[in-house]
Phi, psi and omega in degrees: 000149196284162164285128175279151174304159172296153183278137178287122169325143169311303175297347158304294170305332178285338175287328190291319190292328181279319176309303199281356179273321167296295178331294180325289195303336193286297185309306183292333190266338155305312214269309179301326181270006185072352194283348152265087181303173180286147195106317185300159166253131171246137176267133183330290179312313175305324196266331165311311182303305166330299207244021159050078180204138182317195184258323183313319176298308198311310176303324190295304186316290192326315193282323180303314167308329203265317182294002165271345202067033179265342177229169162236130176264133188254115198282125189096346180250349204138193148225165183231131166312133180285151180266152179300098177257144185291317168293313171304329171286315173306303160339300193281341170296316174310301177313303159324293188306302186303309181309308181302321184304310173324289167322299188286347192265325175293314183305291193316343185248356182226355166299141163277154159334298189299321159331292190305301173312327167300317189306303168328292176307320185295325177285340171291318186290344180278312185293330180265354160281321188296355193255325190294326203185154198246000183278102177306316191284351162304296177317315168319291211285338174273319173300315145341313174295324191286318171303301157322297177315304187292332168290322159327301174303328169310317206062062174203093183284007163278321188280315185293322159327297175291325177298328202274303180321302195284330163323302181315308187288319186285342168285319175310294180299330172300345184284004172267005161280120191264150176295339173288316184315310188295317178305324165302331181295146161304313178245130165313112173302341168304324169293341159284340183271328165323296197294322172338279184328313186283339168298279171327320165301311169302318194287328177287320184306313179273008176074017180269094169311304182281349179258349169291295176316303171319312189277345185290310172306325190275335190285316184295311181321324193282326177292302181289338174305311184272334161328309186283339155299292198291332175301309179303316183290310173315313196289315181301328154309332189264000184283136176298137173294146182293126173306132175293134184266135186283136166281109176313114178296168183276164171245000000 
């Protein structure tokens, strides 16, 4: 009978698990912030060298990132970051809208009074930053923290898991919005978002589930209103210029 392989020590198993999660988290951060741009290739060998690990945890990390939808794993080649696609961005925003509506509805029924008070303070933080800057990525960071807090207080782990995943992809595609685009708008979209957030907060405090659901959807809808124009501007800039036709020389 052939010798059985030695059992992997628990510490080594934990290290391997930690490695793939650390690598996946780093790759997600790089992709979301566009340090690794859409459509780019990520080579397994390069990532293994970067983190000084074997290829096994890198492959597992690729799988985790692919499960979110940020990359496609191609055997023998590595992973390729998703490209910005109009239909896919619409789908993500619609999913985000629906999930956030569900979470806010549940939060209005399950959030404690103390948690509702904390929500008021968090919304005030968003209002302050909306007035202080037009930097959409600062707005989104605060907004995502509020959304995550509401999801936590909704005590709906499956909804929170789905919402967190969709929010990651939404944050990634949000990078199509340039600062110049926002500065050219007559009114900062975040100011309207702040108003909706305050109404949403009041609805959750008042235990108005239907209203909370509707306002949550309106909040994401406000983002959709200007995102589509920003996306069109981005895609126009990515389009390949038509090849110039060569003029035949006269003989």
